Coordinates of C-alpha atoms and ligand atoms in Angstrom, one line a residue:
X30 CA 24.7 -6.7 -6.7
X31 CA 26.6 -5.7 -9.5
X32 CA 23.9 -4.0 -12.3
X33 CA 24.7 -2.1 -15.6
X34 CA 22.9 0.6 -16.7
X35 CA 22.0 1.1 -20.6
X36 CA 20.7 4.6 -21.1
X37 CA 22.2 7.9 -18.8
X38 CA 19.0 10.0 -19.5
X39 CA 16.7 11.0 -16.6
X40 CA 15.5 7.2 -16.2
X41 CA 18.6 5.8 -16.4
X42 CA 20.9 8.2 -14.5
X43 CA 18.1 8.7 -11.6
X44 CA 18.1 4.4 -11.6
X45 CA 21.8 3.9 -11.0
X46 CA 22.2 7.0 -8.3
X47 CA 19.3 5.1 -6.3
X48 CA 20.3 1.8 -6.5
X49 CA 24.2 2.8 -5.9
X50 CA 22.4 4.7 -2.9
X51 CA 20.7 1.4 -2.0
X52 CA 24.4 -0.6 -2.0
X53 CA 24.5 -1.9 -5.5
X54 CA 27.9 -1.8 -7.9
X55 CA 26.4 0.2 -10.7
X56 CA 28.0 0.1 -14.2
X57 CA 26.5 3.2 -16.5
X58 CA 26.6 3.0 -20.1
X59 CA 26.3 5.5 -22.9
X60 CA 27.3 5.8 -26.3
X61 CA 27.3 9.7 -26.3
X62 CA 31.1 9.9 -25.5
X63 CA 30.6 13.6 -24.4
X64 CA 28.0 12.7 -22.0
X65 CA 29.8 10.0 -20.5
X66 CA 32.7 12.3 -20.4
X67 CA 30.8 15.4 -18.4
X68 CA 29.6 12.5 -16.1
X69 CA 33.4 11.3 -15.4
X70 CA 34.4 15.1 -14.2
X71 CA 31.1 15.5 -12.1
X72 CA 29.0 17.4 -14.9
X73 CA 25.2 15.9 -14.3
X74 CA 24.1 16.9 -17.9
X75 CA 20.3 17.5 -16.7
X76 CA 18.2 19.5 -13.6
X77 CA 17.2 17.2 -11.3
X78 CA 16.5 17.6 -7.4
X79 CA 19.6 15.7 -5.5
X80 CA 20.5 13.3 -8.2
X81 CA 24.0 15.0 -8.0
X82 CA 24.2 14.9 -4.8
X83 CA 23.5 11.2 -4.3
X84 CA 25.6 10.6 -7.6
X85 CA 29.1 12.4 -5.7
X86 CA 27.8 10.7 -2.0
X87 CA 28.1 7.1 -3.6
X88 CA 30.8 8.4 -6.6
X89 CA 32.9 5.0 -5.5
X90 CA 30.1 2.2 -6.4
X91 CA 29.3 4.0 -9.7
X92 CA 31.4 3.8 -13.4
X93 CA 30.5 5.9 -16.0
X94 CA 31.5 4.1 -19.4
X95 CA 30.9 3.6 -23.1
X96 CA 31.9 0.4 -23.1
X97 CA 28.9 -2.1 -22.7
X98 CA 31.7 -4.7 -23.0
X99 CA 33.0 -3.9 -19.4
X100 CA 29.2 -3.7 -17.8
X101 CA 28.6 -6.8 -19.1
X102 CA 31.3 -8.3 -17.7
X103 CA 31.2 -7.1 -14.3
X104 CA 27.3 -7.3 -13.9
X105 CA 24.7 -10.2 -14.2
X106 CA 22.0 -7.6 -14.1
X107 CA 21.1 -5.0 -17.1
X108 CA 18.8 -2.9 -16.9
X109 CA 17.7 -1.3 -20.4
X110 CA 16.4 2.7 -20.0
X111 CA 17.5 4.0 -23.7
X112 CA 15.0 6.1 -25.1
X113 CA 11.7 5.4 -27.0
X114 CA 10.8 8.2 -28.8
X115 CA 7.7 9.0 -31.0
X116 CA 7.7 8.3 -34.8
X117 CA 6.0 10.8 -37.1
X118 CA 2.7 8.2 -37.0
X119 CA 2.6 8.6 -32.9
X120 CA 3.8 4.5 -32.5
X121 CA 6.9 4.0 -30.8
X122 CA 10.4 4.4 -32.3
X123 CA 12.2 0.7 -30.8
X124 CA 15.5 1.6 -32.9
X125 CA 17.4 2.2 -29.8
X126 CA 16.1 -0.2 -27.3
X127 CA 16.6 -2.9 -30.8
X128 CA 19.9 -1.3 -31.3
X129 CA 21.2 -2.1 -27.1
X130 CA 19.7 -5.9 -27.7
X131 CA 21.7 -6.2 -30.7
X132 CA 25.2 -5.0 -28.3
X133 CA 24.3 -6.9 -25.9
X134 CA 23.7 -10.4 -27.5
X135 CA 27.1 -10.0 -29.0
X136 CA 28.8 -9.7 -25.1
X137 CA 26.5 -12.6 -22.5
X138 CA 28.9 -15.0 -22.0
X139 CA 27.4 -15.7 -18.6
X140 CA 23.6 -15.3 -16.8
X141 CA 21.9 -12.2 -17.2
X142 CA 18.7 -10.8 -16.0
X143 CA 17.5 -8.7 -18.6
X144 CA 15.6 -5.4 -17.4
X145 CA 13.4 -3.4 -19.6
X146 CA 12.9 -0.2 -18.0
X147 CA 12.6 1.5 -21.0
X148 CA 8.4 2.6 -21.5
X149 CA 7.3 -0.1 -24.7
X150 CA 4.2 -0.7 -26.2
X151 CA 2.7 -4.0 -25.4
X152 CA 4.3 -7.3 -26.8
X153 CA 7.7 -5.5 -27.1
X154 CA 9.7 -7.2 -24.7
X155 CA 8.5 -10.6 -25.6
X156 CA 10.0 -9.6 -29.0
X157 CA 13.1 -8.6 -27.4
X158 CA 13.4 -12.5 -26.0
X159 CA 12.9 -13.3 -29.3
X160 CA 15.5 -10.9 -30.8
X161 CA 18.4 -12.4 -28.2
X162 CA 17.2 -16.2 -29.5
X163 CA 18.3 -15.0 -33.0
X164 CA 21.1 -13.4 -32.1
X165 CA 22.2 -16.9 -31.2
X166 CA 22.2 -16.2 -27.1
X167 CA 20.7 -19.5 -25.9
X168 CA 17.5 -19.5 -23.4
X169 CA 19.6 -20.4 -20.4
X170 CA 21.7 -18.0 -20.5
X171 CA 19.3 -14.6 -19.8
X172 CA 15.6 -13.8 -19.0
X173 CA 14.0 -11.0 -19.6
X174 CA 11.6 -8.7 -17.4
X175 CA 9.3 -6.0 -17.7
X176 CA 9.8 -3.1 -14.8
X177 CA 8.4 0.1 -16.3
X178 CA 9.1 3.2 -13.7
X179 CA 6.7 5.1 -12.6
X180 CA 9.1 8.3 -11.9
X181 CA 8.3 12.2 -12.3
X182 CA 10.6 14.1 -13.6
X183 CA 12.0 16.9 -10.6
X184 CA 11.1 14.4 -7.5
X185 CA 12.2 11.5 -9.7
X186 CA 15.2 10.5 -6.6
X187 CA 12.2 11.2 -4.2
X188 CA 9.6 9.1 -6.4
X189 CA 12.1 5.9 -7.1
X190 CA 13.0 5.8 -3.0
X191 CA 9.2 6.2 -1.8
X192 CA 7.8 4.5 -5.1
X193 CA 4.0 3.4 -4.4
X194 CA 4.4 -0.1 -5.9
X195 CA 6.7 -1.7 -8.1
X196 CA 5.7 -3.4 -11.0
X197 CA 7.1 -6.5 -12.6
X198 CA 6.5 -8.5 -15.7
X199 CA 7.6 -11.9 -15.9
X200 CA 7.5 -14.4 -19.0
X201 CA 5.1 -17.2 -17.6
X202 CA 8.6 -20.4 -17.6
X203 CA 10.8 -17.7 -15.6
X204 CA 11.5 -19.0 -12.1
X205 CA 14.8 -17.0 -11.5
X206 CA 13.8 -13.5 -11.9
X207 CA 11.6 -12.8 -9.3
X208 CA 14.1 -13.2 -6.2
X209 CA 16.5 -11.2 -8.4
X210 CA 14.2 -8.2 -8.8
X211 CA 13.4 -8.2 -4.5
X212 CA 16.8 -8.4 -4.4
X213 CA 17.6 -5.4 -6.6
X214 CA 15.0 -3.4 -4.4
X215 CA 15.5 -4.3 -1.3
X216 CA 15.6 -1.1 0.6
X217 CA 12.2 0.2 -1.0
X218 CA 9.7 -0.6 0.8
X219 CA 6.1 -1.0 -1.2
X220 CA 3.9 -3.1 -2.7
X221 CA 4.9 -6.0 -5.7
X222 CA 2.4 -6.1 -8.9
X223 CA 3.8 -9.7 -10.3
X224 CA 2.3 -9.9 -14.1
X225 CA 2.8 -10.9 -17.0
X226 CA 5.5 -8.8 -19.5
X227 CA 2.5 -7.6 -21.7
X228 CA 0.8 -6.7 -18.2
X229 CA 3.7 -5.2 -17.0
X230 CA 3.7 -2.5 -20.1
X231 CA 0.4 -2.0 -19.9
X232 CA 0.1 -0.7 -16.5
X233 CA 2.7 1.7 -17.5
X234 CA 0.5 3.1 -20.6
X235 CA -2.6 3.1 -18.4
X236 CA -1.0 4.9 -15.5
X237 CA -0.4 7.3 -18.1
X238 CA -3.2 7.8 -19.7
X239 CA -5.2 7.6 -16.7
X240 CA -3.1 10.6 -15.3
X241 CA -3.7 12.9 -19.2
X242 CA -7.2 11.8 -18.8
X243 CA -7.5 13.5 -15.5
X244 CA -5.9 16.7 -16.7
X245 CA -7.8 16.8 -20.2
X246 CA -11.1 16.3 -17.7
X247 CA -10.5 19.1 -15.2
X248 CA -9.1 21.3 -18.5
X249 CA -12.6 20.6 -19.8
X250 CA -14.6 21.3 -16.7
X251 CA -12.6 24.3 -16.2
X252 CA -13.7 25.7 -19.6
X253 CA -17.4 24.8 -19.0
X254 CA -16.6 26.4 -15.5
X255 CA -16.2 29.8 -17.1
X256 CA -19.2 29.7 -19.0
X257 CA -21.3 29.4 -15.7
X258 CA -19.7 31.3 -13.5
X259 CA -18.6 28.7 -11.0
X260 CA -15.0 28.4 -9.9
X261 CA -12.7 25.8 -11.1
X262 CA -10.2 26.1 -7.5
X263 CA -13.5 24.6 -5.9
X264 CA -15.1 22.2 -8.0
X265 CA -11.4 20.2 -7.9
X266 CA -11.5 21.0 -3.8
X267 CA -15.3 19.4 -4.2
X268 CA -14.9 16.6 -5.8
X269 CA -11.1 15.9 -4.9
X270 CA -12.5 14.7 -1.4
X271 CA -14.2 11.9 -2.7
X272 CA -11.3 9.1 -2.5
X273 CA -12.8 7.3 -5.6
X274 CA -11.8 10.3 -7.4
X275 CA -8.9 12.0 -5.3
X276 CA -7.4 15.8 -4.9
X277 CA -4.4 15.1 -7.7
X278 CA -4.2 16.2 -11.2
X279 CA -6.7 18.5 -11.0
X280 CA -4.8 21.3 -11.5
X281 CA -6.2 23.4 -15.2
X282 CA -3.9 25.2 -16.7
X283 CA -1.9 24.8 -20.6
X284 CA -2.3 20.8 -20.6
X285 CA 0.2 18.3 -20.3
X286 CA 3.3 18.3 -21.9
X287 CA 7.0 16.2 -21.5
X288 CA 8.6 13.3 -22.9
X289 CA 5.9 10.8 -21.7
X290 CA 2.2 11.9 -21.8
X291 CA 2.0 13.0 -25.1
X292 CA 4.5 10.2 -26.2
X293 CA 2.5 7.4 -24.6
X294 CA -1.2 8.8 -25.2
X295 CA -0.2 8.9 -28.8
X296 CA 1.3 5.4 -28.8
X297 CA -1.2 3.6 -27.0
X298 CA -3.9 4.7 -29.0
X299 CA -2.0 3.5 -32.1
X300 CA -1.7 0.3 -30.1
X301 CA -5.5 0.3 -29.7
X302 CA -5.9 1.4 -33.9
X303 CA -3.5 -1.5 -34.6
X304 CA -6.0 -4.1 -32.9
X305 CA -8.8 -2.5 -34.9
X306 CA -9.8 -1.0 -31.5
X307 CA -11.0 3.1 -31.7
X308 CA -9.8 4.3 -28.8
X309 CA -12.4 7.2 -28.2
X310 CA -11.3 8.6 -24.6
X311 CA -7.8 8.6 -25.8
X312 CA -8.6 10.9 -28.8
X313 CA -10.7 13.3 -27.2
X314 CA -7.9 13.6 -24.2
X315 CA -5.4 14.8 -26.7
X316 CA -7.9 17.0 -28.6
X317 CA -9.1 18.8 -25.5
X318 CA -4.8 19.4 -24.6
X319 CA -3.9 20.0 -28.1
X320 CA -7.0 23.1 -27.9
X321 CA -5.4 24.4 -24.4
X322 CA -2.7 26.8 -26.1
X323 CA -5.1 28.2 -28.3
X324 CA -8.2 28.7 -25.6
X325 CA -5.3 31.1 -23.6
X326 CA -4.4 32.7 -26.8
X327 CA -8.3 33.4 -27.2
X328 CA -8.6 34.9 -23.7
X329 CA -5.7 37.4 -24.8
X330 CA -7.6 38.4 -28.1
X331 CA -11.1 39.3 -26.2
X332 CA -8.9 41.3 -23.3
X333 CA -7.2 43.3 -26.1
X334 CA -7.6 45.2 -29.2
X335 CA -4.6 44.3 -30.8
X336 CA -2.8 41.5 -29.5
X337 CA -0.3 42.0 -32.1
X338 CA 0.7 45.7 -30.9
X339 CA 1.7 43.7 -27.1
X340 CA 4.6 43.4 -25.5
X341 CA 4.3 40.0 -23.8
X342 CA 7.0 38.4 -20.7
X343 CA 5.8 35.1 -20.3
X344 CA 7.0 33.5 -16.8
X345 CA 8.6 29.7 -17.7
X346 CA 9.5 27.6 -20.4
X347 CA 9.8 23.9 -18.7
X348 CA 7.2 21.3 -19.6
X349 CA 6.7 21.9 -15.5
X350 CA 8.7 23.0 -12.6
X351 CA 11.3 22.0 -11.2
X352 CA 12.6 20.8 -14.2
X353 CA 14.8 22.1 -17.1
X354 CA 13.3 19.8 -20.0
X355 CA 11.5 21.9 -22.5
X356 CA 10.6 18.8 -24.6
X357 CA 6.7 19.5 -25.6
X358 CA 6.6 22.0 -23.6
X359 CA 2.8 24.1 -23.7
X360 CA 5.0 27.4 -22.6
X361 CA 7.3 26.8 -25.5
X362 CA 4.4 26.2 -27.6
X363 CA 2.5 29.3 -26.3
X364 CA 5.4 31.3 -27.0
X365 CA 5.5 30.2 -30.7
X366 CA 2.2 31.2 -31.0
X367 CA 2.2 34.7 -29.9
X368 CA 5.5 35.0 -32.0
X369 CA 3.2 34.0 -34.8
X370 CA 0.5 36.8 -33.9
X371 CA 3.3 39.3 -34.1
X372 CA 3.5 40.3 -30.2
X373 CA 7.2 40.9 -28.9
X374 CA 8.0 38.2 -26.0
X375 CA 10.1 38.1 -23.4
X376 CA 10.8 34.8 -21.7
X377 CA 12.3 34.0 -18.6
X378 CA 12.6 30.5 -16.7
X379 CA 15.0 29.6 -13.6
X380 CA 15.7 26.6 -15.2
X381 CA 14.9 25.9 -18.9
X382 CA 16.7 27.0 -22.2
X383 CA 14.2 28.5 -25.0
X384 CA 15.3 27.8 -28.6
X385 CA 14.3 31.2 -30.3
X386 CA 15.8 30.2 -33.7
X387 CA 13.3 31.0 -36.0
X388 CA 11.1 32.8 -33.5
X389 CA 11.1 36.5 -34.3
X390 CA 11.0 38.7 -31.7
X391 CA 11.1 36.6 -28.9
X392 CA 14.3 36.6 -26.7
X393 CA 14.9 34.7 -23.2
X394 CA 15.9 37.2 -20.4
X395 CA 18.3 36.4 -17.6
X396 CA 16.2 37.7 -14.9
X397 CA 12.7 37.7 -14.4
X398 CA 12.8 41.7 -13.9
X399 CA 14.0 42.1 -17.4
X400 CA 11.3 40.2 -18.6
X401 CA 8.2 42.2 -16.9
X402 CA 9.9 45.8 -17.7
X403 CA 7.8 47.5 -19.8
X404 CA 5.3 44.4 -20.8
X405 CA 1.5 44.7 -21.7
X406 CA 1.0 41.2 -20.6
X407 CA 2.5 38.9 -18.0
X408 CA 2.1 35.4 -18.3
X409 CA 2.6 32.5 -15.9
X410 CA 3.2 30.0 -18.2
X411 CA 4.7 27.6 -16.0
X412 CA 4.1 27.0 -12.3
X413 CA 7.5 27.0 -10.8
X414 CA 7.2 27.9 -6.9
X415 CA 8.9 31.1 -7.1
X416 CA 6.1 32.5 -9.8
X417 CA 3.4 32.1 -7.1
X418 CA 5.2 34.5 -4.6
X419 CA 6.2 37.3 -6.7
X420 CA 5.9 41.1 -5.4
X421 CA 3.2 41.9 -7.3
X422 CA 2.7 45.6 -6.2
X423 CA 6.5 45.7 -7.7
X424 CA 5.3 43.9 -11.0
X425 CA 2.3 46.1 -11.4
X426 CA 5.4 49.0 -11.0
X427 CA 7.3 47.4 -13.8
X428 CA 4.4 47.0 -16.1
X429 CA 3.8 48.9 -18.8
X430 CA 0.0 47.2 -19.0
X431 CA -2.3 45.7 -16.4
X432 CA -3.0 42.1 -17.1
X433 CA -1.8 39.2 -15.9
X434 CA -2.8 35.8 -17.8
X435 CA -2.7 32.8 -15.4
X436 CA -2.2 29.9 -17.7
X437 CA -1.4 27.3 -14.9
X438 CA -4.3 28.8 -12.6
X439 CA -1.9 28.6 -9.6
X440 CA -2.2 32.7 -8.4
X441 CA -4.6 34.1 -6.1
X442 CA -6.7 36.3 -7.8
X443 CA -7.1 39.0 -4.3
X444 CA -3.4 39.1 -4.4
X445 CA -3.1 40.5 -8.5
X446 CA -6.1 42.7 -8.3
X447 CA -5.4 44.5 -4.5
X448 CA -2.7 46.3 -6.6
X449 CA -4.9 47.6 -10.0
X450 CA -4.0 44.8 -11.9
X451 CA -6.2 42.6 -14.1
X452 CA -6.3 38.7 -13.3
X453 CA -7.3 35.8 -16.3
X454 CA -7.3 32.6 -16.0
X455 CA -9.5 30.0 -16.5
X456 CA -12.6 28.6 -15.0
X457 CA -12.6 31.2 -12.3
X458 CA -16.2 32.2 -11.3
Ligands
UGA15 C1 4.9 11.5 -15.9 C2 4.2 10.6 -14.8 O1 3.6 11.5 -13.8 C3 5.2 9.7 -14.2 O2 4.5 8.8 -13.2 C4 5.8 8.8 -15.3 O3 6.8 7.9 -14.7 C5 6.5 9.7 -16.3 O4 5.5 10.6 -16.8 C6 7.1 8.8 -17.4 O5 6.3 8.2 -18.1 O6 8.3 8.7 -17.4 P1 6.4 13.7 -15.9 O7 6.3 13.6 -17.4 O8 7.7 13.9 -15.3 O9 5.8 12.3 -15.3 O10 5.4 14.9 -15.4 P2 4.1 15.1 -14.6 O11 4.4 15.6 -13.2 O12 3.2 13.9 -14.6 O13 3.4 16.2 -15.4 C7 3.1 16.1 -16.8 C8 2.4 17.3 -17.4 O14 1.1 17.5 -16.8 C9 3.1 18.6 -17.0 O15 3.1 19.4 -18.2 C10 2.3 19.3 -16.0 O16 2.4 20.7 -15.9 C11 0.9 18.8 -16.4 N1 -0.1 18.8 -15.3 C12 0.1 17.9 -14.2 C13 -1.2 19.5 -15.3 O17 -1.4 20.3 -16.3 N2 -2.1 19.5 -14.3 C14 -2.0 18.7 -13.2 O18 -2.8 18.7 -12.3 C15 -0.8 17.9 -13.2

């Protein structure tokens, strides 16, 4: 098939290296010029496991353009995945997904199936179909479908081949679309969910949700964990065995962070406020995540005198590993904090950029020796793979101080303390 892509971010670009993997002609669009331009010379502008691999093993079935015009033209599928950020009130910001509609009304000339990929609050893409009517492109010309992904960001290649179902929302006269979509992803092999478009989006909110709800649970446990004495590592081993309940996302640590959970939570519950509806669970799972910084900053207070007077390398900066995005990140918003308190940080990350503007006394290392030398107080802040098998008789040498915070509780205690150093974290026993 011949599909055009609206959107190169880590949905889009992740979407059209799979599906030119899969056989498909796939037309990328963008208006960032520069992007579009890195793209052309073989510059993937983010981190992500094997998309540039797959992306120069099938170069010949993809175009990188900025011209929607030529997309359209070659391609009687589009599949929307601009993005939908969060306005300052937590709903969603449609200006972008509004603003692609708007482009391409002006270029279907012939019929399109119309992909929102794009995560939407419910009832949006029925008011996209409505949006293409008044832009004058007449019903038989397009339909419209809901397909939300369900893809995590560093497996997301790995995630969209192997994906667990595939979900998709049709409008209840389309007979056309439904062939079109088994087409598209033939070559995965899972499940169908067939709903409706407002179904469609709503599985994608409640997946999410479901999955902060989880981590705001075991967050919770965890804390009540610590006041008892029991250990957080085997109450999610206990229950995690039961497969109502199941061993993932039970992992305590700093909360949730990224461009979706704390994006969707917010917007669905503003959903559920604008259907006079008080979404209760919502609002306590983003109060118990919002509290998760400030619980580790806590711990550091009662282990210290002066947390002020430390010298602090804190180990990641990523929302999560394997990953360079930073966007709401708890490690970047840890670090803020102790910059606040006065400490001196030093912040190192395989991956991930820290903005320091405005952050005194914080600085980003090269190497993850450079940021131990000479600290108080190390850190793991985020639980990249290479944090969890560090030297730690050579840290403890490094150190200026003993302690080591565990703020994604993924260390063994026995293997910190053997060497004389002190082991936090939460929930612990
Ligand atoms: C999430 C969902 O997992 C994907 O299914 C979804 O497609 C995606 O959002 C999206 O809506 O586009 P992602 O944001 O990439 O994917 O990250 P996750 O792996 O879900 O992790 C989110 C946050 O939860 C991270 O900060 C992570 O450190 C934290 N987390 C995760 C925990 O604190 N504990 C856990 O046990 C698991």
């Amino acid at each position: 098939m011949n599909v055009c892509i609206v959107g190169t971010g880590y949905v889009g670009l992740t979407t059209a290296a799979v599906l030119a993997e899969l056989g498909h002609q796939v037309y990328c669009v963008d208006q960032n010029h520069d992007k579009i331009e890195q793209l052309n010379r073989g510059y993937i502008p983010i981190y992500e496991p094997n998309l540039k691999e797959i992306i120069e093993k099938n170069r010949d079935r993809l175009t990188f353009t900025n011209g929607l015009d030529l997309g359209i033209k070659h391609a009687s599928t589009v599949i929307i995945c601009v993005g939908t950020p969060s306005l300052t009130d937590g709903r969603t910001d449609l200006t972008y997904i509004q603003s692609a509609i708007d482009h391409l009304a002006l270029h279907i000339d012939s019929y399109k199936t119309i992909i929102i990929k794009s995560t939407v609050p419910p009832g949006t893409t029925e008011q996209l179909y409505i949006q293409l009517l008044e832009k004058g492109v007449p019903n038989h010309l397009f339909s419209i479908v809901a397909n939300p992904e369900f893809l995590r960001e560093g497996s997301a290649i790995f995630d969209m081949l192997h994906a667990d179902k595939i979900v998709i929302g049709l409008r209840p006269d389309d007979q056309r679309s439904l062939p079109i979509m088994k087409s598209l992803y033939a070559g995965i092999s899972c499940p169908y969910v067939i709903t409706s478009l407002t179904g469609a989006e709503m599985i994608k909110y409640a997946s999410n949700a479901f999955l902060a709800t989880k981590i705001s649970f075991i967050n919770e446990m965890a804390r009540i964990c610590d006041a008892v004495g029991a250990n957080i590592h085997d109450v999610a081993k206990g229950i995690g065995y039961d497969p109502r309940i199941g061993p993932h996302f039970l992992q305590a640590g700093l909360g949730y962070g990224g461009s979706c959970f704390p994006k969707d939570v917010k917007s669905l519950e503003q959903v559920a406020h604008s259907q006079k509806i008080t979404p209760h669970l919502l609002q306590a799972v983003q109060l118990i995540n919002d509290s998760q910084v400030d619980l580790y900053i806590q711990k550091l207070q009662q282990a210290v005198n002066h947390l002020s007077d430390q010298t602090i390398a804190v180990l990641g900066i990523a929302f999560k590993p394997n990953t360079d995005d930073t966007r709401h990140s708890p490690a970047e918003h840890l670090i803020r904090k102790l910059s606040e308190a006065g400490c001196i940080v030093r912040a190192y990350d395989p991956k991930a950029k820290l903005d320091s503007s405005h952050q005194p006394n914080v600085t980003q290392t090269d190497t993850l020796q450079e940021a131990v030398e000479g600290a108080d107080i190390l850190i793991i802040a985020t639980d990249w793979q290479e944090f969890q098998q560090l030297n730690w008789r050579e840290i403890k040498a490094r150190m200026n101080g003993p302690i080591v915070l565990d703020a994604r509780n993924c260390l063994r205690r026995q293997d910190i303390e053997q060497w004389g150093l002190q082991y936090i974290g939460v929930g612990c026993g």
